[in-house]
Coordinates of N, CA and C in Angstrom, one line a residue:
X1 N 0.9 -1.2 0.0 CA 0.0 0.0 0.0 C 0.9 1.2 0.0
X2 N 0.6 2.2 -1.0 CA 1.1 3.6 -0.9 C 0.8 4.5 0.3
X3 N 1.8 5.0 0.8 CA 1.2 6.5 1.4 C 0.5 6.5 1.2
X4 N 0.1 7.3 -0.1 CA -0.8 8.3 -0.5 C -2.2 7.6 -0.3
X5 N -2.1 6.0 -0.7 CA -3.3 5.3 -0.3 C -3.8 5.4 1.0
X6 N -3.1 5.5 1.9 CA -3.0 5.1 3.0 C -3.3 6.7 3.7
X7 N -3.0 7.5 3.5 CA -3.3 8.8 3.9 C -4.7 9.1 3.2
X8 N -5.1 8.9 2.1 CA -6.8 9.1 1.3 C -7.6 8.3 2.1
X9 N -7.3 6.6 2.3 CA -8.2 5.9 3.2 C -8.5 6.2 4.8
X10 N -7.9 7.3 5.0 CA -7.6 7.2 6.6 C -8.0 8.7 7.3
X11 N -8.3 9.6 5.7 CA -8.8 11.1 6.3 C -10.2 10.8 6.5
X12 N -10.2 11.7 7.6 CA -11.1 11.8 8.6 C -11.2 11.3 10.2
X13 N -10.0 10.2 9.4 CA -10.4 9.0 11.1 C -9.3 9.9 12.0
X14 N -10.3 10.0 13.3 CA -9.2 11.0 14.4 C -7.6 10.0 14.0
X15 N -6.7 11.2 14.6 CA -5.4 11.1 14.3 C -4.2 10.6 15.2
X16 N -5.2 10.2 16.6 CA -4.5 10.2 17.8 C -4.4 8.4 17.3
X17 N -5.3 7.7 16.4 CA -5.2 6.2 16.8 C -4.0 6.0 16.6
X18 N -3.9 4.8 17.3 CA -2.4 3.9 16.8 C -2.5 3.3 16.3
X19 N -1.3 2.6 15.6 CA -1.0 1.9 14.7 C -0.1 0.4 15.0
X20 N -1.0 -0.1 14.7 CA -0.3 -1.8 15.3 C -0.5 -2.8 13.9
X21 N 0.2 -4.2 14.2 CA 0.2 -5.2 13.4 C -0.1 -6.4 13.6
X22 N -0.7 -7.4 12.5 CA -0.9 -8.8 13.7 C 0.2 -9.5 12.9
X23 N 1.2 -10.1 14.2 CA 2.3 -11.1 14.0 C 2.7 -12.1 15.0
X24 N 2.3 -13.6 14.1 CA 1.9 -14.8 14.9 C 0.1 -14.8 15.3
X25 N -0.5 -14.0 15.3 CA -1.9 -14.4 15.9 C -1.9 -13.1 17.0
X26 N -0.8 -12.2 17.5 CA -1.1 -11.4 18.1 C -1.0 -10.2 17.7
X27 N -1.6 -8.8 18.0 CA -1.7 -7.6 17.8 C -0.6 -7.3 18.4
X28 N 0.4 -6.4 17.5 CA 1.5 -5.7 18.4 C 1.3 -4.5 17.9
X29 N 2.0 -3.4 19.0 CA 2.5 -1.5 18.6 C 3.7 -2.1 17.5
X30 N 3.5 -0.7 16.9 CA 4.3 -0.4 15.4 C 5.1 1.2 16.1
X31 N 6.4 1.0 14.8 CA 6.7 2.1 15.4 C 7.9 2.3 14.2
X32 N 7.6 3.5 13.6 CA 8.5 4.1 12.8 C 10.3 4.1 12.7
X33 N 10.5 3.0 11.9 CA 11.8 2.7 11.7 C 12.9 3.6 10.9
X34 N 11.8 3.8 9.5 CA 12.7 4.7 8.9 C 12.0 4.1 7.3
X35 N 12.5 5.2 6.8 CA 13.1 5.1 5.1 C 14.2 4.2 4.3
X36 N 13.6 3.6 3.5 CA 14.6 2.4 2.7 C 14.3 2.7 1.4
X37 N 15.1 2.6 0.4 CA 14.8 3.2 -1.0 C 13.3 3.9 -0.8
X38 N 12.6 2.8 -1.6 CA 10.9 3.7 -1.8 C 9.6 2.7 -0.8
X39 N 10.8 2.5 0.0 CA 9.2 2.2 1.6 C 10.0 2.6 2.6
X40 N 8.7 2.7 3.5 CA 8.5 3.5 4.9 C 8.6 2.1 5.7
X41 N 9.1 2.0 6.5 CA 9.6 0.5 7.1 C 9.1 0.9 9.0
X42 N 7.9 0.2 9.0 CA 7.4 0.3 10.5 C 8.3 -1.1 10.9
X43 N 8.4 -1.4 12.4 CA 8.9 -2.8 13.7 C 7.7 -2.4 14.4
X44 N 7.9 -3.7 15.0 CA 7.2 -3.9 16.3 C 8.0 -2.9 17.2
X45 N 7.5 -2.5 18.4 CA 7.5 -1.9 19.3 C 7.0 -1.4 20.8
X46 N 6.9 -2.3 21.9 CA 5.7 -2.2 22.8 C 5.9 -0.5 23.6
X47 N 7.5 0.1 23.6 CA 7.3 1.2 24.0 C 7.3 2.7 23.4
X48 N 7.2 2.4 22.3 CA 7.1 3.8 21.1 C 6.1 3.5 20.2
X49 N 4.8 3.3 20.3 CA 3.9 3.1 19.3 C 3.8 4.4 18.6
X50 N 3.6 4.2 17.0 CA 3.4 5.5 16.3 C 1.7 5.7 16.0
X51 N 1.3 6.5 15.9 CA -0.1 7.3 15.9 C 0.1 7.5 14.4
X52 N -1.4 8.0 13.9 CA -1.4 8.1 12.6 C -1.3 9.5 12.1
X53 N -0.9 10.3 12.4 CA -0.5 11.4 12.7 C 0.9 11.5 12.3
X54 N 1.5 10.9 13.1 CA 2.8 10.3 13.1 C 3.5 9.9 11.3
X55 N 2.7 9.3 10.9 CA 2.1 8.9 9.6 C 1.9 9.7 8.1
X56 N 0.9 10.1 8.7 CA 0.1 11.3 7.6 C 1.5 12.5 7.4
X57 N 2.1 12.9 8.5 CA 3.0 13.8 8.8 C 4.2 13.9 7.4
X58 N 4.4 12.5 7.0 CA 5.7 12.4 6.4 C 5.0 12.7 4.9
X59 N 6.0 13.3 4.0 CA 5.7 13.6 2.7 C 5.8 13.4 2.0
X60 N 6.5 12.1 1.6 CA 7.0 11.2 0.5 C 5.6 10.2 0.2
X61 N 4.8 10.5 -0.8 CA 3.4 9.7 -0.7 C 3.7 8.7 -1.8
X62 N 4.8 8.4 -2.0 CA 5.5 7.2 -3.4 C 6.0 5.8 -2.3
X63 N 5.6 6.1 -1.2 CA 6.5 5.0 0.0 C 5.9 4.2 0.1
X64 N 6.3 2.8 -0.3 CA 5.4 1.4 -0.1 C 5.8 1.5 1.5
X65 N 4.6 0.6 2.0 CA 4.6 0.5 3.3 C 4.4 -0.7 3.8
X66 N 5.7 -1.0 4.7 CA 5.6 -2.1 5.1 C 6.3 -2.7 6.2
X67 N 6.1 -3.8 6.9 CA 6.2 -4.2 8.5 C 7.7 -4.7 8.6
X68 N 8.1 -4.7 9.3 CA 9.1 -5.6 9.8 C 9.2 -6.0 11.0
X69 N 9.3 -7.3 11.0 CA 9.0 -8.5 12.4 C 10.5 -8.8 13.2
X70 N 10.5 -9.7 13.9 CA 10.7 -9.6 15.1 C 12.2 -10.2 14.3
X71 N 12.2 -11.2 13.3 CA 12.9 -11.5 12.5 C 13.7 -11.3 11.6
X72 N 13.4 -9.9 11.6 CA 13.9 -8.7 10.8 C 13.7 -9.4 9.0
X73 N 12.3 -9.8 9.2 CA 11.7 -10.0 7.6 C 10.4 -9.0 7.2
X74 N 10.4 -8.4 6.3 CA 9.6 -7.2 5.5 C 8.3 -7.9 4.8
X75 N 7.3 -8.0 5.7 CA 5.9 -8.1 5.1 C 5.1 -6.9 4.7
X76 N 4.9 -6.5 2.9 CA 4.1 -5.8 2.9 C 2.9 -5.5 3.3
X77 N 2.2 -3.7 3.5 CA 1.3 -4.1 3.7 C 0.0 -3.6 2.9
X78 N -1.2 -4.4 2.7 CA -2.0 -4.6 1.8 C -3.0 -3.6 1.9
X79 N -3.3 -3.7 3.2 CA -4.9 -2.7 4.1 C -4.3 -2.6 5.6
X80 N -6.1 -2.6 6.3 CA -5.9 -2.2 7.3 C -7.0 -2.6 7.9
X81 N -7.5 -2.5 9.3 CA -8.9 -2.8 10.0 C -8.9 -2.0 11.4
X82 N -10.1 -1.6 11.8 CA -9.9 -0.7 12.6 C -10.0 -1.8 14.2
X83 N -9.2 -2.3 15.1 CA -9.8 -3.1 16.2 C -9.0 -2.3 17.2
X84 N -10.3 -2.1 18.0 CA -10.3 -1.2 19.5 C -9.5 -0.3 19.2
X85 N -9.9 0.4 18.0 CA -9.3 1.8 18.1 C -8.2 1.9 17.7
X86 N -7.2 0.7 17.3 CA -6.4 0.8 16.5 C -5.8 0.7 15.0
X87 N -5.5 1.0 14.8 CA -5.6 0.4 12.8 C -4.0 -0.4 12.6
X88 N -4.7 -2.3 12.6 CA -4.0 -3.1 12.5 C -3.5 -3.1 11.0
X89 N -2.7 -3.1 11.0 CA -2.3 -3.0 9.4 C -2.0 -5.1 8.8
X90 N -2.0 -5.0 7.8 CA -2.0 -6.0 7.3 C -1.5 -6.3 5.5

């Protein structure tokens, strides 16, 4: 998923949510790693979760977006779903 996708699907929704991932069966915090050629590379994280704010903020809307696990392996990501207020990405 693009930025820019991902910024279009997401205006409106307050900006405070966080942003988490499911890996293994469990929901984990995400948290802004950095820039790699042309993606935005979120980790897991339980004490720096990034907000979508956090998100929206950056300006590069060409940035595939995508997870990295505990394994240090890069699962893109597709969508999203909103549970308990957070937007699990996927």
């Amino acid at each position: 998923m693009l930025l820019a996708d991902f910024k279009l699907s997401t205006a409106g929704m307050p900006i405070d949510r966080l942003l988490a991932a499911r890996v293994d069966g469990d929901i984990v915090p995400l948290r802004l790693v950095g820039i790699d050629g042309d993606q935005l590379i979120l980790g897991t994280d339980v004490d720096r979760q990034v907000t979508l704010s956090d998100v929206i903020a950056l300006e590069d809307n060409n940035l595939n977006l995508v997870v990295r696990d505990e394994a240090q392996q890069l699962h893109p990501v597709f969508g999203y779903r909103v549970v308990v207020e957070q937007l699990v990405l996927g």
